[in-house]
């Protein structure tokens, strides 16, 4: 096996730089692919805020009454009073999220709608509003990713309602599966921390540092689960297996791609935020972020697809 992790007789796979270049080339040649993300970001940027009003404060007061140890939890809940529920459309789940910049831009600029207009979803309306926003985020992720997958094949968007619902459901199950795995891995550390604290023993911080090893392993090996769900339309568990197999064949190249992706996606947020501090430049920051995010997602799809094909993985084989 050579340095790239592929046998000498294999057809060479594209390097990290090649797939990044190809991903951005598709975004440039097919600019309509970035339009849905721009539309969503502008809607989030200019729409009035939807907050929970005093509901968070009331819950925080009830929690704080349980004792001094709950005061920190109560303070955290109270801060949700001014949270824009529509931000849940962007989602915060790793790998299953909208790569939107609008919430960051809105909080760092004087763009109309973020500071002078609010709609309050108080009382019984708070939970349905939050749930609707989260569901809308999952549906948008499914639509946007399916559209980009069609872009890889130089086709028009072929997102039928059935495929959209199926992918949204699988994305939800994949997120819950990842959370479940994290709980299983982290439970011994949590229990160990509780025991060490009860007996006033050192070592709790070390346990949490040890937890970083399996978490990092999982992030790398299951990084392409979403792309397996979208590109090959795999069920959830076969998607986890396909991502693991792709990364295991060449972990160092996968780690390089993931590292470059994280560096670009996080590092470019700061200059975009600086641009968005001026309201007249906020729209430009949104457009640039949409282009960068689309190119990165396309590159990740290409990285997964090329290596999955070399391994002989296909929707029919994995879904059988």
PDB file of C-alpha atoms in Angstrom:
ATOM      1  CA  UNK A   1       0.000   0.000   0.000  1.00  0.00           C
ATOM      2  CA  UNK A   2       1.363   3.362  -0.984  1.00  0.00           C
ATOM      3  CA  UNK A   3       1.360   6.611   0.957  1.00  0.00           C
ATOM      4  CA  UNK A   4      -2.112   7.597  -0.204  1.00  0.00           C
ATOM      5  CA  UNK A   5      -3.585   4.376   1.183  1.00  0.00           C
ATOM      6  CA  UNK A   6      -4.586   2.992  -2.209  1.00  0.00           C
ATOM      7  CA  UNK A   7      -2.980   0.017  -3.947  1.00  0.00           C
ATOM      8  CA  UNK A   8      -0.491   0.776  -6.696  1.00  0.00           C
ATOM      9  CA  UNK A   9      -2.791  -0.839  -9.266  1.00  0.00           C
ATOM     10  CA  UNK A  10      -5.763   1.328  -8.347  1.00  0.00           C
ATOM     11  CA  UNK A  11      -6.825   4.276 -10.433  1.00  0.00           C
ATOM     12  CA  UNK A  12      -5.529   7.325  -8.546  1.00  0.00           C
ATOM     13  CA  UNK A  13      -8.097   9.214  -6.508  1.00  0.00           C
ATOM     14  CA  UNK A  14      -8.218  12.989  -6.452  1.00  0.00           C
ATOM     15  CA  UNK A  15      -6.064  14.668  -3.832  1.00  0.00           C
ATOM     16  CA  UNK A  16      -7.429  16.986  -1.167  1.00  0.00           C
ATOM     17  CA  UNK A  17      -6.489  20.062  -3.192  1.00  0.00           C
ATOM     18  CA  UNK A  18      -8.033  18.569  -6.339  1.00  0.00           C
ATOM     19  CA  UNK A  19     -11.421  17.874  -4.770  1.00  0.00           C
ATOM     20  CA  UNK A  20     -11.497  21.315  -3.170  1.00  0.00           C
ATOM     21  CA  UNK A  21     -10.757  22.913  -6.533  1.00  0.00           C
ATOM     22  CA  UNK A  22     -13.355  20.782  -8.274  1.00  0.00           C
ATOM     23  CA  UNK A  23     -15.969  21.574  -5.630  1.00  0.00           C
ATOM     24  CA  UNK A  24     -15.498  25.322  -5.990  1.00  0.00           C
ATOM     25  CA  UNK A  25     -15.378  24.962  -9.792  1.00  0.00           C
ATOM     26  CA  UNK A  26     -18.846  23.385  -9.740  1.00  0.00           C
ATOM     27  CA  UNK A  27     -20.107  26.225  -7.529  1.00  0.00           C
ATOM     28  CA  UNK A  28     -18.704  28.792  -9.989  1.00  0.00           C
ATOM     29  CA  UNK A  29     -20.020  27.041 -13.106  1.00  0.00           C
ATOM     30  CA  UNK A  30     -23.455  26.453 -11.579  1.00  0.00           C
ATOM     31  CA  UNK A  31     -24.148  29.573  -9.494  1.00  0.00           C
ATOM     32  CA  UNK A  32     -27.815  28.654  -9.092  1.00  0.00           C
ATOM     33  CA  UNK A  33     -26.686  26.053  -6.554  1.00  0.00           C
ATOM     34  CA  UNK A  34     -25.927  28.767  -4.020  1.00  0.00           C
ATOM     35  CA  UNK A  35     -29.239  30.606  -4.464  1.00  0.00           C
ATOM     36  CA  UNK A  36     -31.279  28.640  -1.849  1.00  0.00           C
ATOM     37  CA  UNK A  37     -28.686  29.318   0.845  1.00  0.00           C
ATOM     38  CA  UNK A  38     -28.546  33.019  -0.045  1.00  0.00           C
ATOM     39  CA  UNK A  39     -32.352  33.294   0.066  1.00  0.00           C
ATOM     40  CA  UNK A  40     -32.506  31.597   3.459  1.00  0.00           C
ATOM     41  CA  UNK A  41     -29.695  33.724   4.868  1.00  0.00           C
ATOM     42  CA  UNK A  42     -31.283  36.972   3.688  1.00  0.00           C
ATOM     43  CA  UNK A  43     -34.598  35.903   5.183  1.00  0.00           C
ATOM     44  CA  UNK A  44     -32.883  35.231   8.521  1.00  0.00           C
ATOM     45  CA  UNK A  45     -30.922  38.463   8.280  1.00  0.00           C
ATOM     46  CA  UNK A  46     -33.776  40.869   7.567  1.00  0.00           C
ATOM     47  CA  UNK A  47     -36.755  39.171   9.208  1.00  0.00           C
ATOM     48  CA  UNK A  48     -37.943  40.291  12.642  1.00  0.00           C
ATOM     49  CA  UNK A  49     -36.767  38.252  15.597  1.00  0.00           C
ATOM     50  CA  UNK A  50     -39.018  35.600  17.053  1.00  0.00           C
ATOM     51  CA  UNK A  51     -38.339  35.359  20.785  1.00  0.00           C
ATOM     52  CA  UNK A  52     -39.904  33.469  23.680  1.00  0.00           C
ATOM     53  CA  UNK A  53     -40.575  36.614  25.697  1.00  0.00           C
ATOM     54  CA  UNK A  54     -40.818  36.080  29.443  1.00  0.00           C
ATOM     55  CA  UNK A  55     -41.293  32.309  29.155  1.00  0.00           C
ATOM     56  CA  UNK A  56     -37.587  31.640  29.636  1.00  0.00           C
ATOM     57  CA  UNK A  57     -37.475  33.955  32.647  1.00  0.00           C
ATOM     58  CA  UNK A  58     -40.416  32.147  34.282  1.00  0.00           C
ATOM     59  CA  UNK A  59     -38.785  28.738  33.784  1.00  0.00           C
ATOM     60  CA  UNK A  60     -35.474  30.098  35.086  1.00  0.00           C
ATOM     61  CA  UNK A  61     -37.172  31.369  38.241  1.00  0.00           C
ATOM     62  CA  UNK A  62     -38.689  27.944  38.909  1.00  0.00           C
ATOM     63  CA  UNK A  63     -35.336  26.220  38.394  1.00  0.00           C
ATOM     64  CA  UNK A  64     -33.451  28.674  40.617  1.00  0.00           C
ATOM     65  CA  UNK A  65     -35.877  28.028  43.475  1.00  0.00           C
ATOM     66  CA  UNK A  66     -34.542  24.465  43.746  1.00  0.00           C
ATOM     67  CA  UNK A  67     -31.374  25.680  45.429  1.00  0.00           C
ATOM     68  CA  UNK A  68     -28.080  27.448  44.987  1.00  0.00           C
ATOM     69  CA  UNK A  69     -26.648  24.644  42.830  1.00  0.00           C
ATOM     70  CA  UNK A  70     -29.339  25.316  40.236  1.00  0.00           C
ATOM     71  CA  UNK A  71     -28.601  29.030  40.031  1.00  0.00           C
ATOM     72  CA  UNK A  72     -26.165  28.632  37.127  1.00  0.00           C
ATOM     73  CA  UNK A  73     -28.700  26.555  35.198  1.00  0.00           C
ATOM     74  CA  UNK A  74     -31.370  29.156  35.901  1.00  0.00           C
ATOM     75  CA  UNK A  75     -29.154  31.976  34.658  1.00  0.00           C
ATOM     76  CA  UNK A  76     -28.493  30.094  31.439  1.00  0.00           C
ATOM     77  CA  UNK A  77     -32.211  29.549  30.834  1.00  0.00           C
ATOM     78  CA  UNK A  78     -32.958  33.209  31.581  1.00  0.00           C
ATOM     79  CA  UNK A  79     -30.555  34.298  28.851  1.00  0.00           C
ATOM     80  CA  UNK A  80     -32.726  32.473  26.322  1.00  0.00           C
ATOM     81  CA  UNK A  81     -35.335  35.210  26.751  1.00  0.00           C
ATOM     82  CA  UNK A  82     -33.767  37.240  23.948  1.00  0.00           C
ATOM     83  CA  UNK A  83     -32.800  34.256  21.765  1.00  0.00           C
ATOM     84  CA  UNK A  84     -34.137  34.369  18.227  1.00  0.00           C
ATOM     85  CA  UNK A  85     -36.036  31.105  17.782  1.00  0.00           C
ATOM     86  CA  UNK A  86     -35.627  31.374  14.000  1.00  0.00           C
ATOM     87  CA  UNK A  87     -31.915  30.704  14.497  1.00  0.00           C
ATOM     88  CA  UNK A  88     -32.902  27.068  15.080  1.00  0.00           C
ATOM     89  CA  UNK A  89     -33.393  26.843  11.316  1.00  0.00           C
ATOM     90  CA  UNK A  90     -29.607  26.971  11.041  1.00  0.00           C
ATOM     91  CA  UNK A  91     -29.318  24.105  13.546  1.00  0.00           C
ATOM     92  CA  UNK A  92     -26.308  23.492  15.740  1.00  0.00           C
ATOM     93  CA  UNK A  93     -25.768  19.813  15.111  1.00  0.00           C
ATOM     94  CA  UNK A  94     -22.317  18.998  13.774  1.00  0.00           C
ATOM     95  CA  UNK A  95     -22.369  17.888  10.129  1.00  0.00           C
ATOM     96  CA  UNK A  96     -26.176  18.263   9.943  1.00  0.00           C
ATOM     97  CA  UNK A  97     -26.640  21.994   9.777  1.00  0.00           C
ATOM     98  CA  UNK A  98     -27.215  24.905   7.468  1.00  0.00           C
ATOM     99  CA  UNK A  99     -23.883  26.582   6.763  1.00  0.00           C
ATOM    100  CA  UNK A 100     -25.514  29.988   7.204  1.00  0.00           C
ATOM    101  CA  UNK A 101     -23.682  33.137   8.240  1.00  0.00           C
ATOM    102  CA  UNK A 102     -26.737  35.366   8.750  1.00  0.00           C
ATOM    103  CA  UNK A 103     -27.112  34.925  12.549  1.00  0.00           C
ATOM    104  CA  UNK A 104     -23.477  35.935  13.033  1.00  0.00           C
ATOM    105  CA  UNK A 105     -23.828  38.852  10.629  1.00  0.00           C
ATOM    106  CA  UNK A 106     -27.016  40.050  12.289  1.00  0.00           C
ATOM    107  CA  UNK A 107     -25.523  40.089  15.763  1.00  0.00           C
ATOM    108  CA  UNK A 108     -22.431  42.019  14.661  1.00  0.00           C
ATOM    109  CA  UNK A 109     -24.066  44.722  12.554  1.00  0.00           C
ATOM    110  CA  UNK A 110     -26.922  47.212  12.580  1.00  0.00           C
ATOM    111  CA  UNK A 111     -28.891  45.433   9.868  1.00  0.00           C
ATOM    112  CA  UNK A 112     -32.605  46.270  10.231  1.00  0.00           C
ATOM    113  CA  UNK A 113     -34.718  43.606  11.834  1.00  0.00           C
ATOM    114  CA  UNK A 114     -32.314  42.289  14.434  1.00  0.00           C
ATOM    115  CA  UNK A 115     -32.401  45.172  16.915  1.00  0.00           C
ATOM    116  CA  UNK A 116     -35.620  47.089  16.435  1.00  0.00           C
ATOM    117  CA  UNK A 117     -38.306  44.501  15.612  1.00  0.00           C
ATOM    118  CA  UNK A 118     -39.403  41.523  17.651  1.00  0.00           C
ATOM    119  CA  UNK A 119     -42.277  39.095  17.547  1.00  0.00           C
ATOM    120  CA  UNK A 120     -42.896  37.318  20.823  1.00  0.00           C
ATOM    121  CA  UNK A 121     -43.925  33.656  20.858  1.00  0.00           C
ATOM    122  CA  UNK A 122     -44.931  33.517  24.474  1.00  0.00           C
ATOM    123  CA  UNK A 123     -46.446  30.796  26.601  1.00  0.00           C
ATOM    124  CA  UNK A 124     -47.780  27.815  24.695  1.00  0.00           C
ATOM    125  CA  UNK A 125     -46.500  29.162  21.373  1.00  0.00           C
ATOM    126  CA  UNK A 126     -42.812  29.024  22.357  1.00  0.00           C
ATOM    127  CA  UNK A 127     -42.313  25.258  22.061  1.00  0.00           C
ATOM    128  CA  UNK A 128     -44.213  24.860  18.730  1.00  0.00           C
ATOM    129  CA  UNK A 129     -42.298  27.811  17.254  1.00  0.00           C
ATOM    130  CA  UNK A 130     -38.967  26.250  18.243  1.00  0.00           C
ATOM    131  CA  UNK A 131     -40.014  22.815  16.965  1.00  0.00           C
ATOM    132  CA  UNK A 132     -41.212  24.254  13.653  1.00  0.00           C
ATOM    133  CA  UNK A 133     -37.922  26.124  13.181  1.00  0.00           C
ATOM    134  CA  UNK A 134     -35.871  22.981  13.877  1.00  0.00           C
ATOM    135  CA  UNK A 135     -37.980  20.897  11.467  1.00  0.00           C
ATOM    136  CA  UNK A 136     -37.678  23.609   8.823  1.00  0.00           C
ATOM    137  CA  UNK A 137     -33.896  23.470   9.257  1.00  0.00           C
ATOM    138  CA  UNK A 138     -33.769  19.699   8.736  1.00  0.00           C
ATOM    139  CA  UNK A 139     -35.995  19.957   5.640  1.00  0.00           C
ATOM    140  CA  UNK A 140     -33.840  22.741   4.200  1.00  0.00           C
ATOM    141  CA  UNK A 141     -30.654  20.731   4.811  1.00  0.00           C
ATOM    142  CA  UNK A 142     -32.224  17.770   3.000  1.00  0.00           C
ATOM    143  CA  UNK A 143     -33.335  19.909   0.051  1.00  0.00           C
ATOM    144  CA  UNK A 144     -30.063  21.798  -0.248  1.00  0.00           C
ATOM    145  CA  UNK A 145     -27.892  18.691  -0.052  1.00  0.00           C
ATOM    146  CA  UNK A 146     -30.026  16.801  -2.559  1.00  0.00           C
ATOM    147  CA  UNK A 147     -29.760  19.729  -4.939  1.00  0.00           C
ATOM    148  CA  UNK A 148     -25.974  19.786  -4.580  1.00  0.00           C
ATOM    149  CA  UNK A 149     -25.814  16.026  -5.157  1.00  0.00           C
ATOM    150  CA  UNK A 150     -27.687  16.597  -8.422  1.00  0.00           C
ATOM    151  CA  UNK A 151     -25.135  19.296  -9.224  1.00  0.00           C
ATOM    152  CA  UNK A 152     -22.352  16.706  -9.034  1.00  0.00           C
ATOM    153  CA  UNK A 153     -24.017  14.863 -11.889  1.00  0.00           C
ATOM    154  CA  UNK A 154     -24.632  18.087 -13.864  1.00  0.00           C
ATOM    155  CA  UNK A 155     -28.352  17.533 -13.529  1.00  0.00           C
ATOM    156  CA  UNK A 156     -31.174  19.773 -12.533  1.00  0.00           C
ATOM    157  CA  UNK A 157     -32.520  19.517  -9.011  1.00  0.00           C
ATOM    158  CA  UNK A 158     -34.570  16.294  -8.825  1.00  0.00           C
ATOM    159  CA  UNK A 159     -35.723  16.528  -5.226  1.00  0.00           C
ATOM    160  CA  UNK A 160     -39.081  14.799  -5.104  1.00  0.00           C
ATOM    161  CA  UNK A 161     -41.216  15.215  -1.976  1.00  0.00           C
ATOM    162  CA  UNK A 162     -40.653  11.549  -1.115  1.00  0.00           C
ATOM    163  CA  UNK A 163     -36.859  11.745  -1.363  1.00  0.00           C
ATOM    164  CA  UNK A 164     -36.922  14.985   0.626  1.00  0.00           C
ATOM    165  CA  UNK A 165     -38.937  13.454   3.458  1.00  0.00           C
ATOM    166  CA  UNK A 166     -36.833  10.278   3.465  1.00  0.00           C
ATOM    167  CA  UNK A 167     -33.571  12.175   3.671  1.00  0.00           C
ATOM    168  CA  UNK A 168     -34.881  14.530   6.360  1.00  0.00           C
ATOM    169  CA  UNK A 169     -35.941  11.512   8.436  1.00  0.00           C
ATOM    170  CA  UNK A 170     -32.570   9.804   7.926  1.00  0.00           C
ATOM    171  CA  UNK A 171     -30.694  12.963   8.869  1.00  0.00           C
ATOM    172  CA  UNK A 172     -32.704  13.128  12.083  1.00  0.00           C
ATOM    173  CA  UNK A 173     -32.022   9.473  12.887  1.00  0.00           C
ATOM    174  CA  UNK A 174     -28.328   9.928  12.085  1.00  0.00           C
ATOM    175  CA  UNK A 175     -28.136  12.896  14.463  1.00  0.00           C
ATOM    176  CA  UNK A 176     -29.853  10.910  17.223  1.00  0.00           C
ATOM    177  CA  UNK A 177     -27.525   7.962  16.578  1.00  0.00           C
ATOM    178  CA  UNK A 178     -24.464  10.201  16.882  1.00  0.00           C
ATOM    179  CA  UNK A 179     -25.808  11.679  20.127  1.00  0.00           C
ATOM    180  CA  UNK A 180     -26.494   8.182  21.431  1.00  0.00           C
ATOM    181  CA  UNK A 181     -22.950   7.050  20.639  1.00  0.00           C
ATOM    182  CA  UNK A 182     -21.568  10.140  22.366  1.00  0.00           C
ATOM    183  CA  UNK A 183     -23.653   9.393  25.466  1.00  0.00           C
ATOM    184  CA  UNK A 184     -22.456   5.780  25.553  1.00  0.00           C
ATOM    185  CA  UNK A 185     -18.816   6.840  25.247  1.00  0.00           C
ATOM    186  CA  UNK A 186     -19.144   9.722  27.691  1.00  0.00           C
ATOM    187  CA  UNK A 187     -21.216   7.975  30.361  1.00  0.00           C
ATOM    188  CA  UNK A 188     -18.226   6.288  32.074  1.00  0.00           C
ATOM    189  CA  UNK A 189     -16.447   9.645  32.197  1.00  0.00           C
ATOM    190  CA  UNK A 190     -19.506  11.332  33.713  1.00  0.00           C
ATOM    191  CA  UNK A 191     -19.893   8.595  36.325  1.00  0.00           C
ATOM    192  CA  UNK A 192     -16.168   8.685  37.079  1.00  0.00           C
ATOM    193  CA  UNK A 193     -16.305  12.457  37.510  1.00  0.00           C
ATOM    194  CA  UNK A 194     -19.225  12.135  39.932  1.00  0.00           C
ATOM    195  CA  UNK A 195     -17.405   9.513  42.019  1.00  0.00           C
ATOM    196  CA  UNK A 196     -14.169  11.502  42.102  1.00  0.00           C
ATOM    197  CA  UNK A 197     -16.082  14.608  43.146  1.00  0.00           C
ATOM    198  CA  UNK A 198     -17.994  12.755  45.862  1.00  0.00           C
ATOM    199  CA  UNK A 199     -14.780  11.467  47.439  1.00  0.00           C
ATOM    200  CA  UNK A 200     -12.871  14.685  46.763  1.00  0.00           C
ATOM    201  CA  UNK A 201     -10.273  12.921  44.619  1.00  0.00           C
ATOM    202  CA  UNK A 202      -8.249  14.447  41.752  1.00  0.00           C
ATOM    203  CA  UNK A 203      -8.351  13.236  38.177  1.00  0.00           C
ATOM    204  CA  UNK A 204     -11.705  14.493  36.863  1.00  0.00           C
ATOM    205  CA  UNK A 205     -10.021  16.816  34.360  1.00  0.00           C
ATOM    206  CA  UNK A 206      -7.840  13.949  33.132  1.00  0.00           C
ATOM    207  CA  UNK A 207     -10.920  11.813  32.479  1.00  0.00           C
ATOM    208  CA  UNK A 208     -12.378  14.499  30.234  1.00  0.00           C
ATOM    209  CA  UNK A 209      -9.081  14.790  28.375  1.00  0.00           C
ATOM    210  CA  UNK A 210      -9.134  11.029  27.803  1.00  0.00           C
ATOM    211  CA  UNK A 211     -12.653  11.375  26.398  1.00  0.00           C
ATOM    212  CA  UNK A 212     -11.275  13.563  23.618  1.00  0.00           C
ATOM    213  CA  UNK A 213      -9.542  10.536  22.066  1.00  0.00           C
ATOM    214  CA  UNK A 214     -12.683   8.505  21.183  1.00  0.00           C
ATOM    215  CA  UNK A 215     -14.581  11.692  20.318  1.00  0.00           C
ATOM    216  CA  UNK A 216     -11.871  12.753  17.845  1.00  0.00           C
ATOM    217  CA  UNK A 217     -11.796   9.215  16.433  1.00  0.00           C
ATOM    218  CA  UNK A 218     -15.554   9.311  15.908  1.00  0.00           C
ATOM    219  CA  UNK A 219     -15.508  12.775  14.308  1.00  0.00           C
ATOM    220  CA  UNK A 220     -12.931  11.641  11.750  1.00  0.00           C
ATOM    221  CA  UNK A 221     -14.352   8.196  10.951  1.00  0.00           C
ATOM    222  CA  UNK A 222     -17.988   9.301  10.749  1.00  0.00           C
ATOM    223  CA  UNK A 223     -17.357  12.656   9.109  1.00  0.00           C
ATOM    224  CA  UNK A 224     -18.815  11.505   5.764  1.00  0.00           C
ATOM    225  CA  UNK A 225     -22.028   9.948   7.109  1.00  0.00           C
ATOM    226  CA  UNK A 226     -24.169  12.815   5.811  1.00  0.00           C
ATOM    227  CA  UNK A 227     -22.543  12.596   2.377  1.00  0.00           C
ATOM    228  CA  UNK A 228     -23.196   8.850   2.272  1.00  0.00           C
ATOM    229  CA  UNK A 229     -26.840   9.548   3.107  1.00  0.00           C
ATOM    230  CA  UNK A 230     -27.114  12.141   0.336  1.00  0.00           C
ATOM    231  CA  UNK A 231     -24.829  10.959  -2.472  1.00  0.00           C
ATOM    232  CA  UNK A 232     -25.639   7.245  -2.253  1.00  0.00           C
ATOM    233  CA  UNK A 233     -29.054   7.543  -0.515  1.00  0.00           C
ATOM    234  CA  UNK A 234     -27.965   4.919   2.031  1.00  0.00           C
ATOM    235  CA  UNK A 235     -29.905   4.022   5.160  1.00  0.00           C
ATOM    236  CA  UNK A 236     -28.442   5.352   8.406  1.00  0.00           C
ATOM    237  CA  UNK A 237     -26.401   2.397   9.667  1.00  0.00           C
ATOM    238  CA  UNK A 238     -24.936   1.549   6.218  1.00  0.00           C
ATOM    239  CA  UNK A 239     -24.020   5.249   5.918  1.00  0.00           C
ATOM    240  CA  UNK A 240     -22.055   5.053   9.165  1.00  0.00           C
ATOM    241  CA  UNK A 241     -20.354   1.903   7.874  1.00  0.00           C
ATOM    242  CA  UNK A 242     -19.547   3.469   4.492  1.00  0.00           C
ATOM    243  CA  UNK A 243     -18.010   6.552   6.121  1.00  0.00           C
ATOM    244  CA  UNK A 244     -15.924   4.347   8.402  1.00  0.00           C
ATOM    245  CA  UNK A 245     -14.680   2.233   5.485  1.00  0.00           C
ATOM    246  CA  UNK A 246     -13.769   5.285   3.389  1.00  0.00           C
ATOM    247  CA  UNK A 247     -11.781   6.841   6.218  1.00  0.00           C
ATOM    248  CA  UNK A 248     -10.178   3.574   7.335  1.00  0.00           C
ATOM    249  CA  UNK A 249      -8.757   2.994   3.846  1.00  0.00           C
ATOM    250  CA  UNK A 250      -6.760   6.222   4.041  1.00  0.00           C
ATOM    251  CA  UNK A 251      -7.147   7.907   7.454  1.00  0.00           C
ATOM    252  CA  UNK A 252      -4.366  10.439   6.930  1.00  0.00           C
ATOM    253  CA  UNK A 253      -5.776  11.814   3.705  1.00  0.00           C
ATOM    254  CA  UNK A 254      -9.226  11.971   5.286  1.00  0.00           C
ATOM    255  CA  UNK A 255      -7.776  13.750   8.314  1.00  0.00           C
ATOM    256  CA  UNK A 256      -6.064  16.268   6.016  1.00  0.00           C
ATOM    257  CA  UNK A 257      -9.304  16.976   4.201  1.00  0.00           C
ATOM    258  CA  UNK A 258     -11.240  17.370   7.448  1.00  0.00           C
ATOM    259  CA  UNK A 259      -8.526  19.604   8.875  1.00  0.00           C
ATOM    260  CA  UNK A 260      -8.469  21.850   5.817  1.00  0.00           C
ATOM    261  CA  UNK A 261     -12.278  21.992   5.793  1.00  0.00           C
ATOM    262  CA  UNK A 262     -12.475  23.006   9.446  1.00  0.00           C
ATOM    263  CA  UNK A 263      -9.683  25.532   8.972  1.00  0.00           C
ATOM    264  CA  UNK A 264     -11.431  27.182   6.031  1.00  0.00           C
ATOM    265  CA  UNK A 265     -14.942  27.086   7.467  1.00  0.00           C
ATOM    266  CA  UNK A 266     -13.934  28.498  10.857  1.00  0.00           C
ATOM    267  CA  UNK A 267     -11.054  30.724   9.778  1.00  0.00           C
ATOM    268  CA  UNK A 268     -13.034  32.538   7.085  1.00  0.00           C
ATOM    269  CA  UNK A 269     -15.832  33.335   9.532  1.00  0.00           C
ATOM    270  CA  UNK A 270     -13.741  36.080  11.132  1.00  0.00           C
ATOM    271  CA  UNK A 271     -13.047  38.170   8.001  1.00  0.00           C
ATOM    272  CA  UNK A 272     -16.665  37.705   6.901  1.00  0.00           C
ATOM    273  CA  UNK A 273     -17.832  38.909  10.302  1.00  0.00           C
ATOM    274  CA  UNK A 274     -15.584  41.947   9.963  1.00  0.00           C
ATOM    275  CA  UNK A 275     -17.122  42.710   6.574  1.00  0.00           C
ATOM    276  CA  UNK A 276     -20.642  42.298   7.959  1.00  0.00           C
ATOM    277  CA  UNK A 277     -20.116  44.854  10.735  1.00  0.00           C
ATOM    278  CA  UNK A 278     -21.117  47.486   8.187  1.00  0.00           C
ATOM    279  CA  UNK A 279     -24.757  47.043   7.136  1.00  0.00           C
ATOM    280  CA  UNK A 280     -24.015  47.908   3.511  1.00  0.00           C
ATOM    281  CA  UNK A 281     -21.547  45.005   3.320  1.00  0.00           C
ATOM    282  CA  UNK A 282     -23.637  42.422   5.180  1.00  0.00           C
ATOM    283  CA  UNK A 283     -25.267  41.113   1.998  1.00  0.00           C
ATOM    284  CA  UNK A 284     -21.853  40.674   0.379  1.00  0.00           C
ATOM    285  CA  UNK A 285     -20.712  38.633   3.387  1.00  0.00           C
ATOM    286  CA  UNK A 286     -23.791  36.446   3.070  1.00  0.00           C
ATOM    287  CA  UNK A 287     -23.146  35.818  -0.647  1.00  0.00           C
ATOM    288  CA  UNK A 288     -19.464  35.020  -0.048  1.00  0.00           C
ATOM    289  CA  UNK A 289     -20.343  32.629   2.759  1.00  0.00           C
ATOM    290  CA  UNK A 290     -22.934  30.889   0.569  1.00  0.00           C
ATOM    291  CA  UNK A 291     -20.339  30.362  -2.153  1.00  0.00           C
ATOM    292  CA  UNK A 292     -17.684  29.103   0.272  1.00  0.00           C
ATOM    293  CA  UNK A 293     -20.084  26.794   2.102  1.00  0.00           C
ATOM    294  CA  UNK A 294     -21.447  25.357  -1.147  1.00  0.00           C
ATOM    295  CA  UNK A 295     -17.964  24.727  -2.522  1.00  0.00           C
ATOM    296  CA  UNK A 296     -16.873  22.995   0.680  1.00  0.00           C
ATOM    297  CA  UNK A 297     -19.942  20.734   0.757  1.00  0.00           C
ATOM    298  CA  UNK A 298     -19.478  19.809  -2.904  1.00  0.00           C
ATOM    299  CA  UNK A 299     -15.807  19.029  -2.269  1.00  0.00           C
ATOM    300  CA  UNK A 300     -16.711  16.746   0.649  1.00  0.00           C
ATOM    301  CA  UNK A 301     -19.266  14.953  -1.521  1.00  0.00           C
ATOM    302  CA  UNK A 302     -16.634  14.425  -4.208  1.00  0.00           C
ATOM    303  CA  UNK A 303     -14.076  13.212  -1.673  1.00  0.00           C
ATOM    304  CA  UNK A 304     -16.522  10.631  -0.336  1.00  0.00           C
ATOM    305  CA  UNK A 305     -17.910   9.580  -3.727  1.00  0.00           C
ATOM    306  CA  UNK A 306     -14.528   8.962  -5.378  1.00  0.00           C
ATOM    307  CA  UNK A 307     -13.262   6.823  -2.518  1.00  0.00           C
ATOM    308  CA  UNK A 308     -16.528   4.961  -2.043  1.00  0.00           C
ATOM    309  CA  UNK A 309     -16.478   3.983  -5.709  1.00  0.00           C
ATOM    310  CA  UNK A 310     -12.884   2.751  -5.410  1.00  0.00           C
ATOM    311  CA  UNK A 311     -13.959   0.563  -2.512  1.00  0.00           C
ATOM    312  CA  UNK A 312     -16.823  -0.836  -4.560  1.00  0.00           C
ATOM    313  CA  UNK A 313     -19.457   0.736  -2.307  1.00  0.00           C
ATOM    314  CA  UNK A 314     -22.757   1.483  -3.964  1.00  0.00           C
ATOM    315  CA  UNK A 315     -26.298   2.204  -2.866  1.00  0.00           C
ATOM    316  CA  UNK A 316     -27.416  -1.255  -3.963  1.00  0.00           C
ATOM    317  CA  UNK A 317     -24.620  -3.065  -2.120  1.00  0.00           C
ATOM    318  CA  UNK A 318     -24.855  -1.077   1.075  1.00  0.00           C
ATOM    319  CA  UNK A 319     -28.602  -0.945   1.159  1.00  0.00           C
ATOM    320  CA  UNK A 320     -29.036  -4.684   0.558  1.00  0.00           C
TER     321      UNK A 320
END
